[in-house]
Short mmCIF file of C-alpha atoms in Angstrom, two decimals:
data_model
loop_
_atom_site.label_atom_id
_atom_site.label_comp_id
_atom_site.label_asym_id
_atom_site.label_seq_id
_atom_site.Cartn_x
_atom_site.Cartn_y
_atom_site.Cartn_z
CA MET F 1 81.31 113.30 -137.13
CA GLY F 2 82.62 113.50 -133.80
CA ALA F 3 86.55 112.54 -135.48
CA THR F 4 86.66 116.28 -135.94
CA ALA F 5 87.79 117.62 -133.20
CA GLY F 6 90.44 119.59 -134.43
CA LEU F 7 91.92 122.37 -132.61
CA ALA F 8 90.32 122.67 -129.23
CA GLY F 9 90.67 118.89 -128.44
CA CYS F 10 94.67 119.76 -130.14
CA LEU F 11 94.87 121.96 -127.29
CA GLN F 12 92.76 120.98 -124.07
CA GLN F 13 95.05 118.00 -124.01
CA GLY F 14 92.06 115.93 -122.42
CA GLY F 15 91.39 118.52 -118.83
CA SER F 16 93.21 119.75 -116.45
CA SER F 17 95.01 117.06 -113.62
CA GLY F 18 92.55 118.02 -110.60
CA GLU F 19 89.80 118.77 -112.11
CA SER F 20 86.44 117.16 -110.86
CA VAL F 21 84.63 114.67 -111.89
CA GLU F 22 81.58 116.90 -112.24
CA ASP F 23 83.12 119.04 -114.55
CA HIS F 24 84.46 117.40 -116.99
CA PRO F 25 83.19 116.68 -120.33
CA ALA F 26 84.13 113.01 -120.35
CA ALA F 27 82.30 111.69 -117.52
CA ASN F 28 79.20 114.35 -118.16
CA ALA F 29 75.65 112.32 -119.13
CA LEU F 30 76.61 108.60 -118.70
CA ASP F 31 73.43 107.42 -117.67
CA GLY F 32 72.17 104.71 -119.98
CA GLN F 33 75.73 104.30 -120.97
CA PRO F 34 77.01 100.10 -120.96
CA PHE F 35 79.30 100.02 -117.82
CA ILE F 36 80.96 97.51 -115.32
CA GLY F 37 81.66 97.48 -111.63
CA GLU F 38 79.73 100.28 -109.21
CA ALA F 39 77.26 102.84 -110.50
CA PRO F 40 79.60 105.27 -112.04
CA LEU F 41 79.92 107.93 -110.13
CA GLU F 42 79.91 106.59 -106.77
CA ALA F 43 83.13 104.12 -107.96
CA GLU F 44 85.98 105.52 -106.41
CA LYS F 45 88.04 104.22 -109.82
CA LEU F 46 86.84 105.81 -112.50
CA ILE F 47 87.39 104.70 -116.50
CA VAL F 48 85.48 106.67 -119.24
CA ALA F 49 85.56 104.83 -122.39
CA PHE F 50 85.55 106.79 -125.70
CA GLU F 51 85.38 104.03 -128.84
CA ASP F 52 84.01 103.20 -131.98
CA PRO F 53 82.46 99.51 -132.35
CA THR F 54 83.83 99.02 -135.49
CA CYS F 55 87.84 100.40 -134.57
CA THR F 56 90.09 97.98 -134.92
CA SER F 57 92.44 99.70 -132.13
CA CYS F 58 89.02 99.71 -129.96
CA SER F 59 88.82 96.01 -131.01
CA ARG F 60 91.97 95.04 -129.71
CA PHE F 61 92.47 96.48 -126.80
CA HIS F 62 88.44 95.08 -126.20
CA THR F 63 90.13 91.31 -126.79
CA SER F 64 93.68 92.24 -125.62
CA THR F 65 93.23 94.46 -122.42
CA PHE F 66 89.82 94.62 -121.27
CA ASP F 67 89.27 91.37 -119.14
CA ASP F 68 92.96 92.58 -116.95
CA VAL F 69 90.95 95.89 -116.39
CA ARG F 70 88.44 94.35 -115.16
CA SER F 71 89.42 91.43 -113.42
CA GLU F 72 93.03 93.78 -112.33
CA ILE F 73 91.09 97.17 -111.71
CA VAL F 74 87.20 96.84 -111.76
CA GLU F 75 86.31 93.48 -109.61
CA PRO F 76 89.39 94.45 -106.84
CA ASP F 77 88.68 97.95 -106.38
CA SER F 78 85.70 100.30 -106.06
CA ALA F 79 85.77 101.12 -109.61
CA SER F 80 83.57 101.56 -112.93
CA PHE F 81 84.07 100.83 -116.66
CA VAL F 82 81.99 103.20 -118.74
CA TYR F 83 81.62 103.00 -122.61
CA ARG F 84 81.06 106.39 -124.29
CA PRO F 85 80.43 105.63 -128.25
CA TYR F 86 82.12 107.97 -130.68
CA ARG F 87 81.98 107.50 -134.38
CA TYR F 88 85.65 107.29 -135.63
CA THR F 89 86.35 105.01 -138.47
CA GLY F 90 83.59 106.59 -141.20
CA ARG F 91 82.19 102.63 -141.47
CA SER F 92 79.24 103.14 -142.44
CA TRP F 93 78.33 100.58 -140.02
CA ALA F 94 79.01 102.52 -137.09
CA THR F 95 76.32 104.40 -135.99
CA PRO F 96 73.62 101.53 -136.33
CA ALA F 97 75.75 99.84 -134.37
CA ILE F 98 76.15 102.23 -131.18
CA HIS F 99 72.23 102.60 -131.23
CA ALA F 100 72.03 98.66 -131.43
CA VAL F 101 74.61 98.38 -128.24
CA LEU F 102 72.66 101.61 -126.29
CA GLU F 103 69.36 99.85 -126.94
CA THR F 104 70.69 96.59 -126.11
CA THR F 105 71.87 98.50 -122.80
CA ALA F 106 68.25 99.84 -122.28
CA ARG F 107 66.84 96.30 -122.11
CA ASP F 108 70.70 94.53 -120.13
CA ARG F 109 73.12 95.95 -119.53
CA ASP F 110 75.72 92.19 -119.73
CA ALA F 111 74.04 91.80 -123.11
CA ALA F 112 75.20 95.15 -124.33
CA TRP F 113 78.27 94.34 -123.69
CA GLU F 114 78.37 90.65 -125.19
CA LEU F 115 77.09 92.61 -128.20
CA LEU F 116 80.04 95.42 -128.33
CA GLY F 117 82.23 91.99 -128.06
CA PHE F 118 80.72 90.30 -130.98
CA TYR F 119 81.13 93.68 -133.05
CA TYR F 120 85.27 93.51 -131.89
CA ASP F 121 85.46 89.99 -132.75
CA THR F 122 83.96 90.59 -136.46
CA VAL F 123 85.43 94.24 -136.95
CA THR F 124 87.17 93.53 -140.27
CA SER F 125 84.12 91.23 -141.28
CA LEU F 126 81.39 92.48 -140.62
CA SER F 127 79.95 95.32 -142.93
CA GLY F 128 76.79 97.83 -143.64
CA SER F 129 74.82 95.32 -145.81
CA SER F 130 75.46 92.40 -143.16
CA PHE F 131 74.87 94.74 -139.69
CA ALA F 132 71.34 93.79 -139.38
CA THR F 133 71.50 89.90 -140.58
CA GLU F 134 74.67 89.73 -138.16
CA THR F 135 73.37 91.67 -135.01
CA ARG F 136 70.22 89.93 -135.04
CA SER F 137 71.59 86.18 -136.00
CA PHE F 138 73.95 86.78 -132.40
CA LEU F 139 71.18 88.03 -129.94
CA GLU F 140 68.76 85.39 -130.85
CA THR F 141 71.59 83.05 -130.72
CA SER F 142 73.49 84.51 -127.75
CA THR F 143 71.04 86.35 -125.72
CA SER F 144 67.41 86.31 -124.35
CA VAL F 145 67.48 90.63 -125.80
CA ASP F 146 64.32 91.14 -127.82
CA ALA F 147 66.84 91.03 -131.15
CA GLU F 148 63.60 92.74 -133.89
CA ALA F 149 63.36 95.62 -131.19
CA VAL F 150 66.62 96.55 -130.76
CA ILE F 151 67.00 96.06 -134.53
CA ALA F 152 64.17 98.70 -135.31
CA ALA F 153 65.87 101.01 -132.46
CA SER F 154 68.60 100.79 -134.78
CA GLU F 155 67.16 101.65 -137.50
CA ALA F 156 64.77 104.36 -136.21
CA ARG F 157 68.23 105.76 -134.60
CA THR F 158 66.32 106.70 -131.11
CA HIS F 159 69.40 107.22 -128.96
CA GLN F 160 70.63 109.65 -131.42
CA SER F 161 70.46 112.18 -129.00
CA VAL F 162 72.53 109.72 -126.48
CA LEU F 163 75.51 109.65 -129.13
CA GLU F 164 75.48 113.14 -130.49
CA THR F 165 76.39 114.45 -126.60
CA ALA F 166 79.06 111.75 -126.16
CA GLU F 167 80.50 112.62 -129.25
CA ALA F 168 79.95 116.43 -128.38
CA ASP F 169 81.76 115.73 -124.62
CA GLY F 170 84.12 113.72 -126.73
CA ASP F 171 85.34 116.42 -128.21
CA GLU F 172 84.71 118.70 -125.57
CA ALA F 173 87.22 116.33 -123.31
CA GLY F 174 89.94 116.35 -126.37
CA VAL F 175 88.88 112.87 -128.25
CA VAL F 176 91.04 113.16 -131.08
CA SER F 177 91.43 109.36 -132.04
CA THR F 178 89.93 105.60 -130.21
CA PRO F 179 90.23 104.49 -127.91
CA THR F 180 90.39 107.30 -125.24
CA PHE F 181 90.19 106.56 -121.58
CA TYR F 182 89.67 109.52 -119.01
CA LEU F 183 90.52 108.15 -115.95
CA PHE F 184 89.04 109.93 -112.17
CA GLN F 185 90.16 108.65 -108.85
CA ASN F 186 88.15 109.72 -105.88
CA GLY F 187 86.18 112.56 -107.82
CA THR F 188 88.57 114.31 -108.99
CA PHE F 189 90.13 113.47 -112.85
CA GLU F 190 93.67 111.78 -113.27
CA THR F 191 94.79 111.48 -116.94
CA GLU F 192 93.95 110.59 -120.48
CA LEU F 193 94.86 107.30 -122.32
CA THR F 194 95.35 106.90 -125.69
CA GLY F 195 95.59 103.90 -127.49
CA SER F 196 94.88 99.90 -126.95
CA VAL F 197 97.08 100.43 -124.10
CA ASP F 198 97.89 97.57 -121.57
CA VAL F 199 96.46 96.99 -118.06
CA THR F 200 99.69 98.70 -116.76
CA ALA F 201 98.67 102.15 -118.00
CA PHE F 202 96.26 101.68 -116.09
CA GLU F 203 97.47 101.42 -113.21
CA ALA F 204 99.95 103.95 -113.93
CA GLY F 205 97.35 106.15 -114.44
CA PHE F 206 95.73 105.61 -110.55
CA ARG F 207 98.89 105.47 -108.94
CA VAL F 208 100.80 108.73 -109.95
CA MET A 1 123.80 116.29 -156.92
CA ILE A 2 121.95 113.57 -155.49
CA SER A 3 121.83 110.05 -157.10
CA LEU A 4 118.85 107.52 -156.68
CA PRO A 5 120.16 103.68 -156.10
CA THR A 6 119.39 102.10 -158.81
CA SER A 7 121.78 98.98 -158.84
CA ARG A 8 122.18 96.23 -156.76
CA SER A 9 125.98 97.37 -156.59
CA ASP A 10 123.90 100.57 -154.96
CA TRP A 11 122.87 98.60 -152.49
CA ARG A 12 125.97 96.21 -151.91
CA LEU A 13 127.17 99.44 -151.41
CA VAL A 14 124.60 100.26 -148.75
CA GLY A 15 125.11 96.38 -147.26
CA ARG A 16 128.99 97.18 -147.38
CA THR A 17 129.32 100.94 -145.62
CA VAL A 18 126.48 99.29 -142.79
CA ARG A 19 128.77 96.18 -142.38
CA LEU A 20 131.70 98.35 -141.61
CA VAL A 21 130.35 101.24 -139.43
CA LEU A 22 128.63 98.38 -137.34
CA GLY A 23 131.22 96.11 -137.13
CA ARG A 24 132.79 98.78 -134.37
CA PRO A 25 131.59 98.20 -131.21
CA PRO A 26 131.00 101.62 -130.07
CA TYR A 27 129.19 102.58 -133.21
CA ALA A 28 126.97 99.70 -132.77
CA SER A 29 125.98 100.26 -129.46
CA PHE A 30 125.12 103.77 -130.57
CA ALA A 31 122.64 102.70 -133.45
CA LEU A 32 120.99 99.96 -130.53
CA LEU A 33 120.68 102.59 -128.25
CA VAL A 34 119.51 104.84 -130.60
CA GLY A 35 116.79 102.80 -132.16
CA SER A 36 116.29 101.27 -128.70
CA LEU A 37 115.51 104.97 -127.41
CA VAL A 38 113.40 105.46 -130.96
CA ALA A 39 111.15 102.04 -130.81
CA ILE A 40 110.41 103.87 -126.98
CA GLY A 41 109.82 106.79 -128.37
CA LEU A 42 107.63 106.53 -130.57
CA SER A 43 105.72 103.76 -129.24
CA ALA A 44 105.12 106.45 -126.24
CA SER A 45 104.03 108.88 -128.76
CA GLN A 46 100.82 108.37 -128.28
CA ASN A 47 100.73 109.15 -124.47
CA LEU A 48 104.34 111.10 -124.34
CA ARG A 49 103.04 113.50 -120.92
CA PHE A 50 101.56 110.77 -119.60
CA VAL A 51 105.13 108.36 -119.97
CA VAL A 52 107.46 111.17 -118.95
CA ARG A 53 104.62 111.24 -115.61
CA VAL A 54 104.90 107.71 -115.03
CA LEU A 55 109.47 107.65 -115.93
CA VAL A 56 109.35 110.54 -113.07
CA SER A 57 107.11 110.06 -110.16
CA ALA A 58 108.46 108.28 -107.45
CA GLU A 59 105.18 106.60 -106.58
CA VAL A 60 106.18 103.81 -109.01
CA SER A 61 109.70 101.14 -108.76
CA ILE A 62 111.64 100.90 -111.45
CA GLY A 63 110.75 97.07 -111.92
CA PHE A 64 107.25 98.78 -112.92
CA LYS A 65 108.25 101.48 -114.84
CA VAL A 66 110.27 98.60 -117.22
CA GLU A 67 107.11 97.00 -117.09
CA PHE A 68 104.80 100.09 -117.87
CA LEU A 69 107.63 100.54 -120.65
CA SER A 70 107.76 97.35 -121.90
CA SER A 71 103.85 97.12 -122.44
CA LEU A 72 104.02 100.49 -124.88
CA LEU A 73 106.49 98.31 -127.26
CA PRO A 74 104.93 96.37 -130.23
CA PHE A 75 104.71 92.79 -129.85
CA LEU A 76 105.39 93.02 -125.88
CA GLY A 77 101.61 95.51 -125.97
CA PRO A 78 98.79 95.74 -127.76
CA GLN A 79 99.47 98.91 -128.37
CA PHE A 80 99.97 98.43 -131.86
CA ASP A 81 99.13 95.25 -134.75
CA ALA A 82 101.80 92.95 -136.66
CA PHE A 83 101.76 95.23 -139.24
CA HIS A 84 102.22 98.62 -137.50
CA GLY A 85 104.56 96.83 -134.72
CA THR A 86 106.93 95.89 -137.26
CA ALA A 87 106.71 99.08 -138.89
CA ILE A 88 108.33 100.95 -136.00
CA TYR A 89 111.40 97.73 -135.28
CA ALA A 90 111.68 98.64 -139.33
CA ILE A 91 112.24 102.83 -138.28
CA ALA A 92 114.00 102.52 -135.52
CA ALA A 93 116.69 100.30 -137.03
CA LEU A 94 116.94 102.47 -139.84
CA THR A 95 116.85 105.09 -137.89
CA GLY A 96 119.43 103.88 -135.48
CA VAL A 97 121.89 102.69 -138.63
CA ASN A 98 121.82 105.80 -140.29
CA VAL A 99 122.23 107.92 -137.26
CA ALA A 100 125.62 105.65 -136.50
CA VAL A 101 126.84 105.49 -139.97
CA LEU A 102 126.01 109.83 -140.08
CA ALA A 103 127.98 109.86 -136.96
CA TYR A 104 130.51 107.63 -137.99
CA HIS A 105 130.61 109.99 -141.44
CA LEU A 106 130.91 113.15 -139.34
CA LEU A 107 133.95 111.93 -136.75
CA GLU A 108 135.76 109.96 -138.48
CA HIS A 109 135.67 111.03 -141.88
CA ASP A 110 135.73 115.04 -140.76
CA LEU A 111 132.56 116.16 -142.65
CA SER A 112 129.70 118.94 -141.85
CA VAL A 113 126.04 118.09 -141.56
CA GLU A 114 125.63 120.10 -144.44
CA GLY A 115 127.63 117.69 -146.85
CA SER A 116 125.63 114.96 -145.18
CA GLY A 117 122.61 114.08 -147.25
CA GLY A 118 119.04 113.41 -146.96
CA SER A 119 120.01 111.81 -142.94
CA ALA A 120 118.09 114.65 -141.00
CA ALA A 121 115.85 115.19 -143.09
CA GLY A 122 115.33 110.73 -142.73
CA VAL A 123 115.02 111.19 -139.48
CA VAL A 124 111.96 113.49 -138.98
CA PHE A 125 110.52 111.37 -141.70
CA GLY A 126 110.80 108.55 -139.46
CA THR A 127 110.01 110.14 -136.52
CA LEU A 128 106.75 111.54 -138.15
CA GLY A 129 105.88 108.51 -139.97
CA ALA A 130 106.11 106.03 -136.85
CA GLY A 131 104.12 108.55 -135.08
CA CYS A 132 101.92 107.97 -137.92
CA ALA A 133 101.93 104.81 -137.61
CA ALA A 134 100.44 104.89 -134.48
CA CYS A 135 97.55 103.74 -135.25
CA GLY A 136 95.30 106.13 -132.92
CA PRO A 137 97.13 108.99 -134.43
CA GLY A 138 98.42 110.54 -132.34
CA ILE A 139 101.67 113.39 -133.82
CA LEU A 140 99.87 113.99 -136.88
CA ALA A 141 96.39 113.85 -135.24
CA GLY A 142 97.58 117.09 -133.12
CA VAL A 143 99.16 118.65 -136.48
CA VAL A 144 96.34 117.39 -139.00
CA GLY A 145 94.35 118.70 -135.99
CA VAL A 146 94.89 122.15 -136.53
CA VAL A 147 94.11 122.46 -140.16
CA GLY A 148 90.44 120.61 -139.10
CA GLY A 149 90.63 117.22 -140.12
CA ALA A 150 91.83 114.73 -137.58
CA GLY A 151 89.69 112.43 -139.19
CA LEU A 152 91.98 112.14 -142.77
CA LEU A 153 93.63 109.80 -141.26
CA THR A 154 91.10 107.43 -141.16
CA ALA A 155 90.31 107.71 -144.65
CA LEU A 156 93.58 106.36 -145.90
CA PRO A 157 93.45 103.18 -147.11
CA PHE A 158 96.50 101.73 -144.78
CA HIS A 159 95.09 104.44 -141.66
CA GLY A 160 98.47 105.67 -141.51
CA LEU A 161 101.00 102.96 -142.86
CA GLU A 162 101.84 105.10 -145.67
CA PHE A 163 103.82 107.17 -143.63
CA SER A 164 105.66 104.93 -141.39
CA MET A 165 106.57 103.38 -145.43
CA VAL A 166 107.34 106.68 -146.31
CA ALA A 167 109.91 106.71 -143.36
CA VAL A 168 111.24 103.49 -144.06
CA VAL A 169 112.14 104.20 -147.71
CA VAL A 170 113.37 108.09 -147.06
CA LEU A 171 115.33 106.24 -144.38
CA LEU A 172 116.66 103.88 -146.94
CA LEU A 173 117.51 106.72 -149.22
CA SER A 174 119.50 108.19 -147.06
CA ILE A 175 121.24 105.96 -145.92
CA TYR A 176 122.66 105.17 -149.28
CA TRP A 177 122.96 108.71 -149.54
CA LEU A 178 125.49 108.59 -146.67
CA ALA A 179 127.06 105.65 -147.76
CA ASP A 180 127.30 107.55 -151.65
CA GLY A 181 129.58 110.20 -150.24
CA MET A 182 131.78 107.99 -148.47
CA ARG A 183 132.94 106.29 -151.45
CA GLY A 184 136.57 106.80 -152.35
CA GLY A 185 137.11 106.45 -148.23
CA GLU A 186 137.84 103.55 -146.06
CA ILE A 187 136.26 102.20 -142.87
CA ARG A 188 137.91 99.84 -140.60
CA GLY A 189 141.25 99.93 -143.35
CA CYS A 190 138.82 98.77 -146.07
CA PRO A 191 137.71 100.36 -148.76
CA VAL A 192 133.57 101.46 -148.83
CA ASP A 193 133.53 100.81 -152.33
CA LEU A 194 134.66 97.59 -154.57
CA ASP A 195 133.76 98.36 -157.76
CA ARG A 196 135.65 101.24 -157.83
#
């Protein structure tokens, strides 16, 4: 599990400010991850978010701050917000949920964000036993994505290498809890933010 | 000999001592200042270096810094849920009271820190516990990470809120021990313990 960041993450503190985006582990292998805004490596401002769909703090971020980040940073600027999976809570439906999100991303990126939003809205009520039924029901009623194909990919762990790469990158970057955000501007690393912070923190991160 | 508060009169003693100390404006102001700093410090603990960087930066206005700091606080920003937010304010308030009573005890009763019961332990537990109250367990993840178990807190039933509860209990005990040590004395000319 990615949560065992351990000593390396503790000491590295998210890399040094000014490090190139190409060299920073948080921005490694972003292909196939859900994002909003411009293509991640072409945007002036880049936010890489390590999140667990079963994490209540991530849920709070998405219900309280995410729309503000979208409307106040991503949409008006040349910016991109990228989601990278990182299992932190140890809840049983984290792994299938991440695979479902990644499979949905491959089919319809907007639908992937809707699915993520669904998981965050129902984070306290979903369980390992209800996960497949609830996911199928949501995809069928709220998106045009082939729900059965997503569930099949989720059960087959189709995107395991993407997940493991993201967690290894998160560990190397210094993630010790979720959500953790890495902010880049004009191709260089600016700062790391941890927790369900307000949009003001993101604005500050790009200004100081 | 350290005793535990076991009766209503013990808690009445605590209430009376706190009321008498905070009845003096300098100590009430001191408690408010300490409590505010503790609340801000605990709320910023997950991103401490970044928060300091923003506060000392010349790139942003004072107004933005105030808005930024406010957004970190429980109930004013999204960082904490209601339970953790309440725990942070409880710890901040109790720490403020604790330090104010300790200061009164030291300054007005001419005592040393060595004779001040569990106050230092209370403040230490307060800091540790509220750092843990931050859902992304900033302080403890660093500490626990050293021994390779950063995910340990997620296995706890209340994700670290347990530590905050311990902090509250320790701070309450600390204030009681301080008040207990002030029995027989006077605050603002009033006897601390009416039962004696």
